[in-house]
Each structure stands twice: as structure tokens, then as C-alpha cells.
Amino acid sequence: MFPETYPYDHHYRFQNFEYFVVMDFEATCDKDKPPFPQEIIEFPSVIVSSATGQLEACFQTYVRPTCNRILTDFCKDLTGIQQVQTHFLHRWINLKVPFHEVFGMEQCNLKQAVEKAGLAWEGRLHCGLDDAKNTARLLALIMQRGFKLSITNSLNAVTWRPQKPLFVPSQHPQRHYGLPSSRVPCCYCGVKSGIEMITKPGPMHGSMFFRCGNWTAATGSRCEYFDWASS
């Protein structure tokens, strides 16, 4: 119960909820015709107390569109969102890479990685917050081992995907043509990339390149990772 002198309007006291989260998304747009599909580019929310009617906290983040990545001038003028604000997470560290370097373990899920590192799992698996907390504990442990972290992936990396007629997929997707394991990079999915050779006659005939390790003949590549294999 609030004291009688508590400064709040009596209309708020009958609400069934203690707080409300108010959200208003902004999406890609154009003057003449909306782009298809329209994609969220701003994700804001504010928390309102039902006891006082006052704004208690707010959250705002920008989202990079994936289908129509370049914002139109109309969209930028209307929303005030500039192109650079939707690429702010353009570099990141895939913790699977330093984890493998430090502990030398094969591919495993997060819970297995935590336990193999000698830590006890805390919380519920696949709860985003608990997963993030356990990942943070792994990060701290890797730093304690003296490992210097560096960027592993970037949106500026080459993401060109060769057309299907350009090469003949290997019958052994994980074959690495004699390259040592340490020279086989991880793709954007976090798994070891596959390697292929261009067999079509031309200037690039015989050249090898790395592609997504999550490749199957039925579905193709899971991500757009591509890089030429250095000699």
C-alpha cells in the first residue's frame, strides 16, 4: 500500500500489471513504394511504471537489414537513421576460435565447452541470458590463460559466393587437400570451412577456395563465407 501522500494519480492503482514495455519499431521505407520485404532497422522500448505513470527506463538499438542493406534517402530523412548506425556490429570475435586454440578440442556445444574447460554449468541451457553468462565465464578463463583475443570475423570480409556452374562440389566436404588443420579457417557458422577446387577451364582453373563448412548438396551453404586458399 502507498501512503496517502504518495504523488500518483488514482487511475494507476487499478492496473493489473506493475510495468508496461512500450515498443515502436522503425522499418526500411521509400517514398513511392515500400521495399519488399520491409525490415526492422530500429528496436526501441521504454518501461512505464503503472504505479506512477512515469518512464522508468529505456532501451534502443539499431538493426542492420539483410535483404535491402542500403537505406534510401527518404528513409534516412524520415527516421533520422543513417547508414552507419545499422553497421555498428561490423566486427566480432567468434569465441569458438580462441577456445579451440587454448583447449585444442573438437567441435562441441556450449555446455560441453564449459564442462571441458573445468567449469560447472550454471543456469538453464538455451536460456539466452544464462548462455551469455556461461560464455562470459569461458571468455574470462581464456583471458586468464594469457590468450590475446583478436577479431575473427567482419562484415567487410569477402562474401562473394561462386555460381554453381563454376565448380564441382567435392564428394568429401570435409577433405582439406592435405592442408594442416591449423590452416583451415572457420566460416561464419563457427565450424571448419570446406575447401573446393575450380574445375571449369579458365584463368582460375585449379585454384582452391574455402567455403562454408555447413554445406550439403540439398541445401547448399548455410552462410556466405568465401575466401581464396593461399598457397
CSV table of C-alpha atoms in Angstrom, one decimal:
chain,number,residue,atom,x,y,z
A,1,MET,CA,0.0,0.0,0.0
A,2,PHE,CA,1.2,3.5,-0.8
A,3,PRO,CA,0.8,6.3,1.8
A,4,GLU,CA,-1.9,8.8,1.0
A,5,THR,CA,0.7,11.5,0.3
A,6,TYR,CA,2.3,9.4,-2.4
A,7,PRO,CA,2.3,11.5,-5.6
A,8,TYR,CA,0.5,9.3,-8.1
A,9,ASP,CA,-2.8,9.6,-9.9
A,10,HIS,CA,-5.6,7.3,-8.6
A,11,HIS,CA,-6.1,5.9,-12.2
A,12,TYR,CA,-2.9,4.0,-12.0
A,13,ARG,CA,-3.8,2.0,-8.9
A,14,PHE,CA,-6.2,-0.4,-10.6
A,15,GLN,CA,-3.8,-1.7,-13.2
A,16,ASN,CA,-3.2,-5.5,-13.4
A,17,PHE,CA,0.5,-5.0,-14.3
A,18,GLU,CA,3.3,-3.4,-12.4
A,19,TYR,CA,5.1,-2.3,-15.6
A,20,PHE,CA,4.5,-1.9,-19.3
A,21,VAL,CA,7.0,-2.2,-22.0
A,22,VAL,CA,6.1,0.1,-24.9
A,23,MET,CA,7.7,-0.6,-28.3
A,24,ASP,CA,7.7,1.2,-31.6
A,25,PHE,CA,9.7,-0.3,-34.4
A,26,GLU,CA,11.1,1.7,-37.4
A,27,ALA,CA,11.5,-0.2,-40.7
A,28,THR,CA,13.0,0.3,-44.1
A,29,CYS,CA,10.9,2.5,-46.4
A,30,ASP,CA,10.8,4.6,-49.6
A,31,LYS,CA,8.8,7.5,-50.8
A,32,ASP,CA,7.0,5.9,-53.8
A,33,LYS,CA,6.9,2.2,-52.9
A,34,PRO,CA,7.9,0.4,-49.7
A,35,PRO,CA,10.8,-2.1,-50.2
A,36,PHE,CA,10.0,-5.7,-50.0
A,37,PRO,CA,10.3,-7.1,-47.5
A,38,GLN,CA,10.3,-4.3,-45.0
A,39,GLU,CA,12.9,-4.9,-42.3
A,40,ILE,CA,13.2,-3.5,-38.8
A,41,ILE,CA,16.1,-1.0,-38.5
A,42,GLU,CA,15.4,0.4,-35.1
A,43,PHE,CA,14.3,-1.5,-32.0
A,44,PRO,CA,13.3,0.9,-29.2
A,45,SER,CA,11.4,0.2,-26.0
A,46,VAL,CA,10.5,2.1,-22.8
A,47,ILE,CA,9.4,0.8,-19.4
A,48,VAL,CA,6.5,2.6,-17.8
A,49,SER,CA,5.5,2.1,-14.2
A,50,SER,CA,1.8,1.5,-13.6
A,51,ALA,CA,2.1,3.0,-10.1
A,52,THR,CA,3.3,6.4,-11.3
A,53,GLY,CA,2.8,6.5,-15.0
A,54,GLN,CA,6.4,7.6,-15.3
A,55,LEU,CA,9.0,6.4,-17.7
A,56,GLU,CA,11.4,4.2,-15.7
A,57,ALA,CA,13.9,3.0,-18.2
A,58,CYS,CA,14.5,2.9,-22.0
A,59,PHE,CA,16.4,0.8,-24.5
A,60,GLN,CA,17.3,1.4,-28.1
A,61,THR,CA,19.4,-0.5,-30.7
A,62,TYR,CA,19.7,-0.4,-34.4
A,63,VAL,CA,19.3,-3.4,-36.6
A,64,ARG,CA,21.2,-4.0,-39.9
A,65,PRO,CA,18.8,-5.0,-42.7
A,66,THR,CA,19.8,-8.1,-44.7
A,67,CYS,CA,17.7,-8.0,-47.8
A,68,ASN,CA,17.8,-4.3,-48.7
A,69,ARG,CA,21.0,-3.3,-46.9
A,70,ILE,CA,21.3,0.3,-48.3
A,71,LEU,CA,18.9,2.8,-46.7
A,72,THR,CA,17.1,5.1,-49.1
A,73,ASP,CA,17.5,8.9,-48.8
A,74,PHE,CA,13.8,9.0,-47.9
A,75,CYS,CA,14.2,6.5,-45.1
A,76,LYS,CA,17.2,8.4,-43.7
A,77,ASP,CA,15.4,11.7,-43.8
A,78,LEU,CA,12.2,10.3,-42.3
A,79,THR,CA,13.7,8.3,-39.4
A,80,GLY,CA,16.9,10.2,-38.9
A,81,ILE,CA,18.8,6.9,-39.0
A,82,GLN,CA,22.0,7.0,-41.0
A,83,GLN,CA,23.6,4.1,-42.8
A,84,VAL,CA,26.5,3.9,-40.4
A,85,GLN,CA,24.1,3.4,-37.5
A,86,THR,CA,22.9,0.0,-38.9
A,87,HIS,CA,26.5,-1.5,-39.3
A,88,PHE,CA,27.8,-0.8,-35.8
A,89,LEU,CA,28.5,-4.5,-35.1
A,90,HIS,CA,30.7,-4.9,-38.1
A,91,ARG,CA,33.4,-6.9,-36.4
A,92,TRP,CA,33.3,-9.6,-33.8
A,93,ILE,CA,35.1,-12.4,-32.1
A,94,ASN,CA,33.8,-15.9,-32.6
A,95,LEU,CA,34.8,-17.4,-29.2
A,96,LYS,CA,34.9,-20.9,-30.7
A,97,VAL,CA,38.2,-19.9,-32.4
A,98,PRO,CA,40.2,-18.9,-29.3
A,99,PHE,CA,38.5,-21.7,-27.4
A,100,HIS,CA,39.9,-24.2,-29.9
A,101,GLU,CA,43.3,-22.6,-29.8
A,102,VAL,CA,43.5,-22.7,-26.0
A,103,PHE,CA,41.9,-26.1,-25.3
A,104,GLY,CA,42.5,-27.9,-28.6
A,105,MET,CA,39.1,-29.5,-28.5
A,106,GLU,CA,37.0,-30.6,-31.4
A,107,GLN,CA,33.6,-29.1,-32.1
A,108,CYS,CA,31.2,-29.2,-29.2
A,109,ASN,CA,28.2,-27.3,-27.9
A,110,LEU,CA,28.4,-24.5,-25.2
A,111,LYS,CA,27.6,-26.7,-22.2
A,112,GLN,CA,30.2,-29.3,-23.3
A,113,ALA,CA,32.8,-26.5,-23.8
A,114,VAL,CA,32.1,-25.1,-20.3
A,115,GLU,CA,32.5,-28.5,-18.7
A,116,LYS,CA,35.6,-29.5,-20.7
A,117,ALA,CA,37.2,-26.2,-19.6
A,118,GLY,CA,36.7,-27.4,-16.0
A,119,LEU,CA,33.8,-25.2,-15.1
A,120,ALA,CA,30.4,-26.2,-13.8
A,121,TRP,CA,27.4,-25.2,-15.9
A,122,GLU,CA,25.3,-22.5,-14.2
A,123,GLY,CA,21.6,-21.9,-15.1
A,124,ARG,CA,19.4,-23.3,-17.8
A,125,LEU,CA,20.8,-24.4,-21.2
A,126,HIS,CA,19.3,-22.4,-24.1
A,127,CYS,CA,18.2,-19.6,-21.8
A,128,GLY,CA,19.8,-16.7,-23.7
A,129,LEU,CA,20.9,-14.8,-20.5
A,130,ASP,CA,22.3,-18.0,-18.9
A,131,ASP,CA,24.1,-19.0,-22.1
A,132,ALA,CA,25.6,-15.5,-22.3
A,133,LYS,CA,26.7,-15.6,-18.6
A,134,ASN,CA,28.4,-19.0,-19.1
A,135,THR,CA,30.0,-17.8,-22.3
A,136,ALA,CA,31.4,-14.8,-20.4
A,137,ARG,CA,32.9,-17.2,-17.9
A,138,LEU,CA,34.6,-19.0,-20.7
A,139,LEU,CA,35.9,-15.7,-22.0
A,140,ALA,CA,37.3,-14.8,-18.6
A,141,LEU,CA,39.0,-18.2,-18.4
A,142,ILE,CA,40.5,-17.8,-21.9
A,143,MET,CA,41.9,-14.4,-20.9
A,144,GLN,CA,43.3,-15.9,-17.7
A,145,ARG,CA,45.2,-18.4,-19.7
A,146,GLY,CA,47.1,-15.5,-21.3
A,147,PHE,CA,45.4,-15.7,-24.8
A,148,LYS,CA,45.3,-12.4,-26.6
A,149,LEU,CA,41.9,-12.0,-28.3
A,150,SER,CA,41.5,-10.6,-31.8
A,151,ILE,CA,38.8,-10.1,-34.3
A,152,THR,CA,37.8,-13.3,-36.1
A,153,ASN,CA,35.0,-12.1,-38.4
A,154,SER,CA,34.0,-8.9,-40.2
A,155,LEU,CA,31.2,-7.7,-42.4
A,156,ASN,CA,33.9,-6.3,-44.6
A,157,ALA,CA,35.2,-9.8,-45.4
A,158,VAL,CA,34.7,-11.1,-48.9
A,159,THR,CA,31.3,-12.7,-49.0
A,160,TRP,CA,31.0,-13.4,-52.8
A,161,ARG,CA,29.5,-16.9,-53.4
A,162,PRO,CA,30.5,-18.6,-56.7
A,163,GLN,CA,27.7,-19.6,-59.0
A,164,LYS,CA,27.0,-23.4,-59.1
A,165,PRO,CA,28.4,-23.9,-62.7
A,166,LEU,CA,31.8,-22.5,-61.6
A,167,PHE,CA,32.9,-25.5,-59.6
A,168,VAL,CA,32.1,-29.2,-59.0
A,169,PRO,CA,31.4,-29.8,-55.2
A,170,SER,CA,33.7,-32.3,-53.6
A,171,GLN,CA,32.2,-35.7,-52.7
A,172,HIS,CA,34.0,-35.3,-49.4
A,173,PRO,CA,33.0,-31.9,-48.0
A,174,GLN,CA,35.5,-32.0,-45.1
A,175,ARG,CA,38.5,-33.0,-47.2
A,176,HIS,CA,41.2,-30.4,-47.0
A,177,TYR,CA,43.6,-31.4,-49.7
A,178,GLY,CA,46.5,-32.1,-47.4
A,179,LEU,CA,46.3,-28.7,-45.6
A,180,PRO,CA,47.2,-28.9,-41.9
A,181,SER,CA,44.2,-28.5,-39.5
A,182,SER,CA,45.6,-25.2,-38.2
A,183,ARG,CA,45.4,-23.7,-41.7
A,184,VAL,CA,41.8,-24.5,-42.2
A,185,PRO,CA,39.8,-21.4,-41.1
A,186,CYS,CA,36.4,-21.3,-39.6
A,187,CYS,CA,33.4,-19.9,-41.6
A,188,TYR,CA,30.8,-17.6,-40.2
A,189,CYS,CA,28.9,-20.5,-38.7
A,190,GLY,CA,31.9,-21.2,-36.5
A,191,VAL,CA,32.8,-24.6,-38.0
A,192,LYS,CA,35.8,-25.5,-40.0
A,193,SER,CA,35.3,-24.4,-43.6
A,194,GLY,CA,35.3,-26.7,-46.5
A,195,ILE,CA,37.7,-26.4,-49.4
A,196,GLU,CA,36.9,-26.8,-53.2
A,197,MET,CA,38.9,-26.5,-56.4
A,198,ILE,CA,37.7,-24.7,-59.5
A,199,THR,CA,37.5,-27.2,-62.3
A,200,LYS,CA,35.9,-25.0,-65.0
A,201,PRO,CA,38.5,-24.1,-67.7
A,202,GLY,CA,39.7,-20.6,-67.4
A,203,PRO,CA,42.2,-18.3,-65.7
A,204,MET,CA,41.2,-19.6,-62.2
A,205,HIS,CA,41.3,-23.3,-63.2
A,206,GLY,CA,42.9,-25.3,-60.4
A,207,SER,CA,42.5,-22.5,-57.8
A,208,MET,CA,41.2,-23.6,-54.4
A,209,PHE,CA,38.9,-21.7,-52.1
A,210,PHE,CA,37.4,-22.1,-48.7
A,211,ARG,CA,33.6,-22.1,-48.4
A,212,CYS,CA,31.0,-22.6,-45.6
A,213,GLY,CA,31.6,-25.8,-43.7
A,214,ASN,CA,27.9,-26.3,-43.3
A,215,TRP,CA,27.4,-27.3,-46.9
A,216,THR,CA,25.2,-30.1,-48.3
A,217,ALA,CA,24.1,-30.9,-51.8
A,218,ALA,CA,20.5,-30.4,-50.9
A,219,THR,CA,20.6,-27.1,-49.1
A,220,GLY,CA,23.9,-25.5,-50.3
A,221,SER,CA,25.8,-23.3,-47.9
A,222,ARG,CA,24.4,-22.1,-44.6
A,223,CYS,CA,26.3,-18.9,-44.7
A,224,GLU,CA,28.1,-16.8,-47.4
A,225,TYR,CA,31.7,-17.4,-46.2
A,226,PHE,CA,34.2,-17.4,-49.1
A,227,ASP,CA,38.0,-16.9,-49.2
A,228,TRP,CA,40.7,-18.0,-51.6
A,229,ALA,CA,43.0,-20.6,-50.2
A,230,SER,CA,46.5,-19.1,-50.0
A,231,SER,CA,49.4,-21.2,-51.4
